[in-house]
């Protein structure tokens, strides 16, 4: 696969289907100097789904729904990468530090595709879930068995590095397959309306903004840490992505 084809695949599906060949030819003809503009153009279009053409009914809503859950999965991986912190994870004595989860979970609920209320459809979706999640479930079970065996505590050097790498690859694989499951369900389920999607994105963006703000406030009160700063920056970027996309969808509906 050449660079032009790879860069073209970064664009939203509807854009690729309508103008993919033109984009690929232009990038191929322009060479490496066009790569930054091509990347920026792909990112800009992902933030403005109202500009996408629709090659089939509901395509924009379906793609945005999957992208929303991919953003949520990225958030989960990001938070897991940080050390456990009372800044974002509350105990029973500090429940207010988890309030940012409320708009996030509400947004996820609003964006969830609703399965058709028929036995055949539910059986089909159950079969798709089993097929999609069988491998990641087996990987998680293997990971848990390894942890419970106590072997990980005695690993050093290359073996320890391999175990940590395997752990993160497993989490990434689980996140990927969950997004694949959402994409498969979205083909037959009742998709959220544009209004619901925009509201969901704004709620998720609000939750991530609160999380980033909590991290920054904690840094002001204590000694700054590069890891906390990176986490706050990443949360802020994810929040900005969700809010920008949500506003664009709201303008499209208007």
Tab-separated table of C-alpha atoms in Angstrom:
chain	number	residue	atom	x	y	z
A	1	UNK	CA	0.000	0.000	0.000
A	2	UNK	CA	1.488	3.359	-1.034
A	3	UNK	CA	1.342	6.591	0.953
A	4	UNK	CA	-1.368	8.165	-1.212
A	5	UNK	CA	-3.721	5.211	-0.659
A	6	UNK	CA	-3.026	5.174	3.075
A	7	UNK	CA	-3.676	8.913	3.433
A	8	UNK	CA	-6.886	8.634	1.424
A	9	UNK	CA	-8.164	5.962	3.805
A	10	UNK	CA	-7.968	8.467	6.656
A	11	UNK	CA	-10.942	10.376	5.234
A	12	UNK	CA	-14.543	9.630	6.304
A	13	UNK	CA	-16.124	6.727	4.368
A	14	UNK	CA	-18.619	8.848	2.426
A	15	UNK	CA	-15.857	11.227	1.321
A	16	UNK	CA	-13.699	8.303	0.201
A	17	UNK	CA	-16.562	6.788	-1.776
A	18	UNK	CA	-17.352	10.067	-3.528
A	19	UNK	CA	-13.897	11.631	-4.025
A	20	UNK	CA	-11.421	8.951	-2.922
A	21	UNK	CA	-9.859	8.390	-6.330
A	22	UNK	CA	-9.466	12.132	-6.922
A	23	UNK	CA	-7.809	12.596	-3.530
A	24	UNK	CA	-5.472	9.669	-4.119
A	25	UNK	CA	-4.416	10.911	-7.551
A	26	UNK	CA	-3.836	14.429	-6.256
A	27	UNK	CA	-1.723	13.236	-3.314
A	28	UNK	CA	0.223	10.873	-5.547
A	29	UNK	CA	0.914	13.627	-8.077
A	30	UNK	CA	1.872	16.246	-5.473
A	31	UNK	CA	4.176	13.977	-3.485
A	32	UNK	CA	5.322	14.348	0.087
A	33	UNK	CA	4.738	18.109	0.225
A	34	UNK	CA	0.982	17.502	0.125
A	35	UNK	CA	0.918	15.109	3.085
A	36	UNK	CA	0.454	17.722	5.868
A	37	UNK	CA	-2.470	19.368	4.028
A	38	UNK	CA	-4.003	15.961	3.322
A	39	UNK	CA	-3.823	14.977	6.995
A	40	UNK	CA	-5.259	18.335	8.050
A	41	UNK	CA	-8.061	17.975	5.514
A	42	UNK	CA	-8.964	14.506	6.795
A	43	UNK	CA	-9.034	15.732	10.414
A	44	UNK	CA	-11.120	18.773	9.464
A	45	UNK	CA	-13.700	16.645	7.664
A	46	UNK	CA	-14.017	14.235	10.596
A	47	UNK	CA	-14.886	17.255	12.759
A	48	UNK	CA	-17.524	18.431	10.265
A	49	UNK	CA	-19.825	15.509	9.419
A	50	UNK	CA	-22.361	18.020	8.123
A	51	UNK	CA	-20.103	18.411	5.060
A	52	UNK	CA	-20.119	14.703	4.199
A	53	UNK	CA	-22.064	13.478	1.190
A	54	UNK	CA	-24.417	10.563	1.825
A	55	UNK	CA	-24.175	7.582	-0.496
A	56	UNK	CA	-26.985	5.825	1.414
A	57	UNK	CA	-29.637	6.839	3.922
A	58	UNK	CA	-28.360	7.171	7.490
A	59	UNK	CA	-24.695	6.778	6.512
A	60	UNK	CA	-23.555	9.911	8.351
A	61	UNK	CA	-25.368	8.960	11.555
A	62	UNK	CA	-23.998	5.422	11.417
A	63	UNK	CA	-20.393	6.549	10.951
A	64	UNK	CA	-20.666	9.240	13.634
A	65	UNK	CA	-22.159	6.701	16.063
A	66	UNK	CA	-19.217	4.338	15.579
A	67	UNK	CA	-16.747	7.231	15.797
A	68	UNK	CA	-18.352	8.368	19.053
A	69	UNK	CA	-17.829	4.953	20.620
A	70	UNK	CA	-14.267	4.863	19.255
A	71	UNK	CA	-13.635	8.187	21.001
A	72	UNK	CA	-15.060	6.731	24.216
A	73	UNK	CA	-12.808	3.668	23.885
A	74	UNK	CA	-9.799	5.953	23.392
A	75	UNK	CA	-10.799	7.805	26.558
A	76	UNK	CA	-10.937	4.541	28.498
A	77	UNK	CA	-7.465	3.515	27.302
A	78	UNK	CA	-6.099	6.958	28.125
A	79	UNK	CA	-7.451	6.895	31.673
A	80	UNK	CA	-6.182	3.348	32.193
A	81	UNK	CA	-2.700	4.405	31.099
A	82	UNK	CA	-2.516	6.859	34.000
A	83	UNK	CA	-1.762	5.687	37.487
A	84	UNK	CA	-4.854	5.354	39.723
A	85	UNK	CA	-5.622	8.859	40.940
A	86	UNK	CA	-8.148	10.358	43.305
A	87	UNK	CA	-8.332	13.293	40.901
A	88	UNK	CA	-10.629	11.432	38.509
A	89	UNK	CA	-11.550	8.251	40.376
A	90	UNK	CA	-13.512	8.800	43.550
A	91	UNK	CA	-13.750	6.738	46.663
A	92	UNK	CA	-16.763	6.789	48.949
A	93	UNK	CA	-15.291	9.733	50.838
A	94	UNK	CA	-14.843	11.926	47.708
A	95	UNK	CA	-17.742	11.155	45.342
A	96	UNK	CA	-17.617	14.611	43.727
A	97	UNK	CA	-14.418	13.725	41.866
A	98	UNK	CA	-16.382	11.300	39.688
A	99	UNK	CA	-19.156	13.706	38.680
A	100	UNK	CA	-17.516	14.127	35.264
A	101	UNK	CA	-18.640	10.556	34.520
A	102	UNK	CA	-22.327	11.547	34.667
A	103	UNK	CA	-22.467	13.549	31.381
A	104	UNK	CA	-20.100	11.042	29.762
A	105	UNK	CA	-22.321	8.057	30.558
A	106	UNK	CA	-25.443	10.017	29.602
A	107	UNK	CA	-23.885	10.778	26.221
A	108	UNK	CA	-23.041	7.109	25.657
A	109	UNK	CA	-26.610	6.143	26.502
A	110	UNK	CA	-28.053	8.716	24.103
A	111	UNK	CA	-25.843	7.503	21.255
A	112	UNK	CA	-26.481	3.784	21.700
A	113	UNK	CA	-28.232	2.182	18.684
A	114	UNK	CA	-31.530	0.569	19.664
A	115	UNK	CA	-31.988	-3.041	18.505
A	116	UNK	CA	-35.231	-3.945	16.679
A	117	UNK	CA	-37.794	-5.541	18.975
A	118	UNK	CA	-38.071	-8.847	17.147
A	119	UNK	CA	-36.822	-12.278	18.005
A	120	UNK	CA	-35.013	-12.817	14.712
A	121	UNK	CA	-33.195	-9.477	14.944
A	122	UNK	CA	-32.169	-10.077	18.542
A	123	UNK	CA	-30.873	-13.540	17.700
A	124	UNK	CA	-28.895	-12.131	14.802
A	125	UNK	CA	-27.383	-9.405	16.980
A	126	UNK	CA	-26.545	-11.921	19.711
A	127	UNK	CA	-24.781	-14.119	17.174
A	128	UNK	CA	-22.837	-11.099	15.884
A	129	UNK	CA	-21.838	-10.191	19.443
A	130	UNK	CA	-20.618	-13.727	20.130
A	131	UNK	CA	-18.586	-13.836	16.906
A	132	UNK	CA	-17.123	-10.378	17.446
A	133	UNK	CA	-16.277	-10.699	21.136
A	134	UNK	CA	-15.170	-14.353	21.299
A	135	UNK	CA	-11.498	-13.622	20.592
A	136	UNK	CA	-11.164	-10.577	22.896
A	137	UNK	CA	-12.997	-12.456	25.663
A	138	UNK	CA	-10.513	-15.328	25.367
A	139	UNK	CA	-7.631	-12.839	25.454
A	140	UNK	CA	-8.985	-11.176	28.600
A	141	UNK	CA	-9.509	-14.558	30.291
A	142	UNK	CA	-5.913	-15.536	29.470
A	143	UNK	CA	-4.711	-12.195	30.840
A	144	UNK	CA	-6.673	-12.661	34.076
A	145	UNK	CA	-5.440	-16.235	34.537
A	146	UNK	CA	-1.863	-15.057	34.118
A	147	UNK	CA	-2.393	-12.292	36.678
A	148	UNK	CA	-4.087	-14.614	39.195
A	149	UNK	CA	-1.310	-17.191	38.845
A	150	UNK	CA	1.200	-14.725	40.260
A	151	UNK	CA	3.629	-15.266	37.381
A	152	UNK	CA	3.647	-11.572	36.443
A	153	UNK	CA	5.101	-10.603	39.811
A	154	UNK	CA	8.272	-12.602	39.148
A	155	UNK	CA	8.963	-11.466	35.586
A	156	UNK	CA	12.015	-9.308	34.839
A	157	UNK	CA	13.772	-7.857	31.827
A	158	UNK	CA	12.471	-8.884	28.427
A	159	UNK	CA	9.770	-11.137	29.896
A	160	UNK	CA	8.357	-8.242	31.935
A	161	UNK	CA	8.381	-5.951	28.880
A	162	UNK	CA	6.618	-8.628	26.828
A	163	UNK	CA	3.961	-9.053	29.540
A	164	UNK	CA	3.274	-5.315	29.720
A	165	UNK	CA	3.117	-5.107	25.919
A	166	UNK	CA	0.721	-8.046	25.828
A	167	UNK	CA	-1.479	-6.345	28.430
A	168	UNK	CA	-1.830	-3.162	26.394
A	169	UNK	CA	-2.277	-5.022	23.133
A	170	UNK	CA	-5.108	-6.968	24.776
A	171	UNK	CA	-6.817	-3.780	25.967
A	172	UNK	CA	-6.435	-2.223	22.519
A	173	UNK	CA	-7.809	-5.369	20.877
A	174	UNK	CA	-10.836	-5.362	23.185
A	175	UNK	CA	-11.499	-1.674	22.433
A	176	UNK	CA	-11.203	-2.311	18.686
A	177	UNK	CA	-13.575	-5.279	18.705
A	178	UNK	CA	-16.142	-3.371	20.772
A	179	UNK	CA	-16.111	-0.647	18.105
A	180	UNK	CA	-16.483	-3.323	15.415
A	181	UNK	CA	-19.490	-4.686	17.312
A	182	UNK	CA	-21.095	-1.229	17.417
A	183	UNK	CA	-20.488	-0.898	13.661
A	184	UNK	CA	-22.173	-4.255	12.994
A	185	UNK	CA	-25.115	-3.524	15.251
A	186	UNK	CA	-25.564	-0.110	13.618
A	187	UNK	CA	-26.267	-1.781	10.252
A	188	UNK	CA	-29.610	-3.149	11.415
A	189	UNK	CA	-30.423	-1.306	14.659
A	190	UNK	CA	-32.410	1.913	14.954
A	191	UNK	CA	-29.779	4.635	14.780
A	192	UNK	CA	-29.962	7.680	17.061
A	193	UNK	CA	-31.335	10.800	15.424
A	194	UNK	CA	-29.019	13.640	14.461
A	195	UNK	CA	-30.353	15.597	17.429
A	196	UNK	CA	-29.573	12.752	19.829
A	197	UNK	CA	-26.105	12.321	18.369
A	198	UNK	CA	-25.268	16.007	18.673
A	199	UNK	CA	-26.568	16.054	22.255
A	200	UNK	CA	-24.589	12.910	23.072
A	201	UNK	CA	-21.375	14.394	21.705
A	202	UNK	CA	-21.886	17.620	23.642
A	203	UNK	CA	-22.480	15.671	26.854
A	204	UNK	CA	-19.375	13.553	26.288
A	205	UNK	CA	-17.348	16.675	25.507
A	206	UNK	CA	-18.636	18.300	28.704
A	207	UNK	CA	-17.621	15.278	30.783
A	208	UNK	CA	-14.144	15.189	29.270
A	209	UNK	CA	-13.764	18.935	29.785
A	210	UNK	CA	-14.620	18.505	33.466
A	211	UNK	CA	-12.092	15.667	33.752
A	212	UNK	CA	-9.345	17.729	32.120
A	213	UNK	CA	-10.179	20.707	34.357
A	214	UNK	CA	-10.036	18.562	37.487
A	215	UNK	CA	-6.612	17.310	36.465
A	216	UNK	CA	-5.342	20.832	35.833
A	217	UNK	CA	-6.680	22.101	39.165
A	218	UNK	CA	-4.963	19.229	40.951
A	219	UNK	CA	-1.707	20.139	39.197
A	220	UNK	CA	-2.008	23.757	40.359
A	221	UNK	CA	-2.375	22.638	43.953
A	222	UNK	CA	0.515	20.182	43.823
A	223	UNK	CA	3.812	19.870	42.017
A	224	UNK	CA	3.232	19.577	38.223
A	225	UNK	CA	3.883	16.131	36.753
A	226	UNK	CA	4.568	15.530	33.029
A	227	UNK	CA	2.214	12.529	33.005
A	228	UNK	CA	-0.676	14.540	34.464
A	229	UNK	CA	-0.065	17.352	31.997
A	230	UNK	CA	-0.067	14.923	29.071
A	231	UNK	CA	-3.257	13.296	30.348
A	232	UNK	CA	-4.994	16.663	30.751
A	233	UNK	CA	-3.911	17.721	27.262
A	234	UNK	CA	-5.188	14.480	25.725
A	235	UNK	CA	-8.503	14.741	27.585
A	236	UNK	CA	-8.829	18.346	26.410
A	237	UNK	CA	-8.218	17.340	22.781
A	238	UNK	CA	-10.815	14.561	22.998
A	239	UNK	CA	-13.265	17.008	24.588
A	240	UNK	CA	-12.669	19.565	21.838
A	241	UNK	CA	-13.208	16.874	19.191
A	242	UNK	CA	-16.528	15.784	20.702
A	243	UNK	CA	-17.821	19.333	21.218
A	244	UNK	CA	-16.793	20.532	17.746
A	245	UNK	CA	-18.458	17.544	16.062
A	246	UNK	CA	-21.555	17.925	18.212
A	247	UNK	CA	-21.921	21.606	17.285
A	248	UNK	CA	-21.471	20.778	13.595
A	249	UNK	CA	-24.231	18.155	13.738
A	250	UNK	CA	-26.498	20.609	15.550
A	251	UNK	CA	-25.956	23.211	12.839
A	252	UNK	CA	-26.692	20.597	10.172
A	253	UNK	CA	-29.979	19.702	11.890
A	254	UNK	CA	-30.879	23.399	12.106
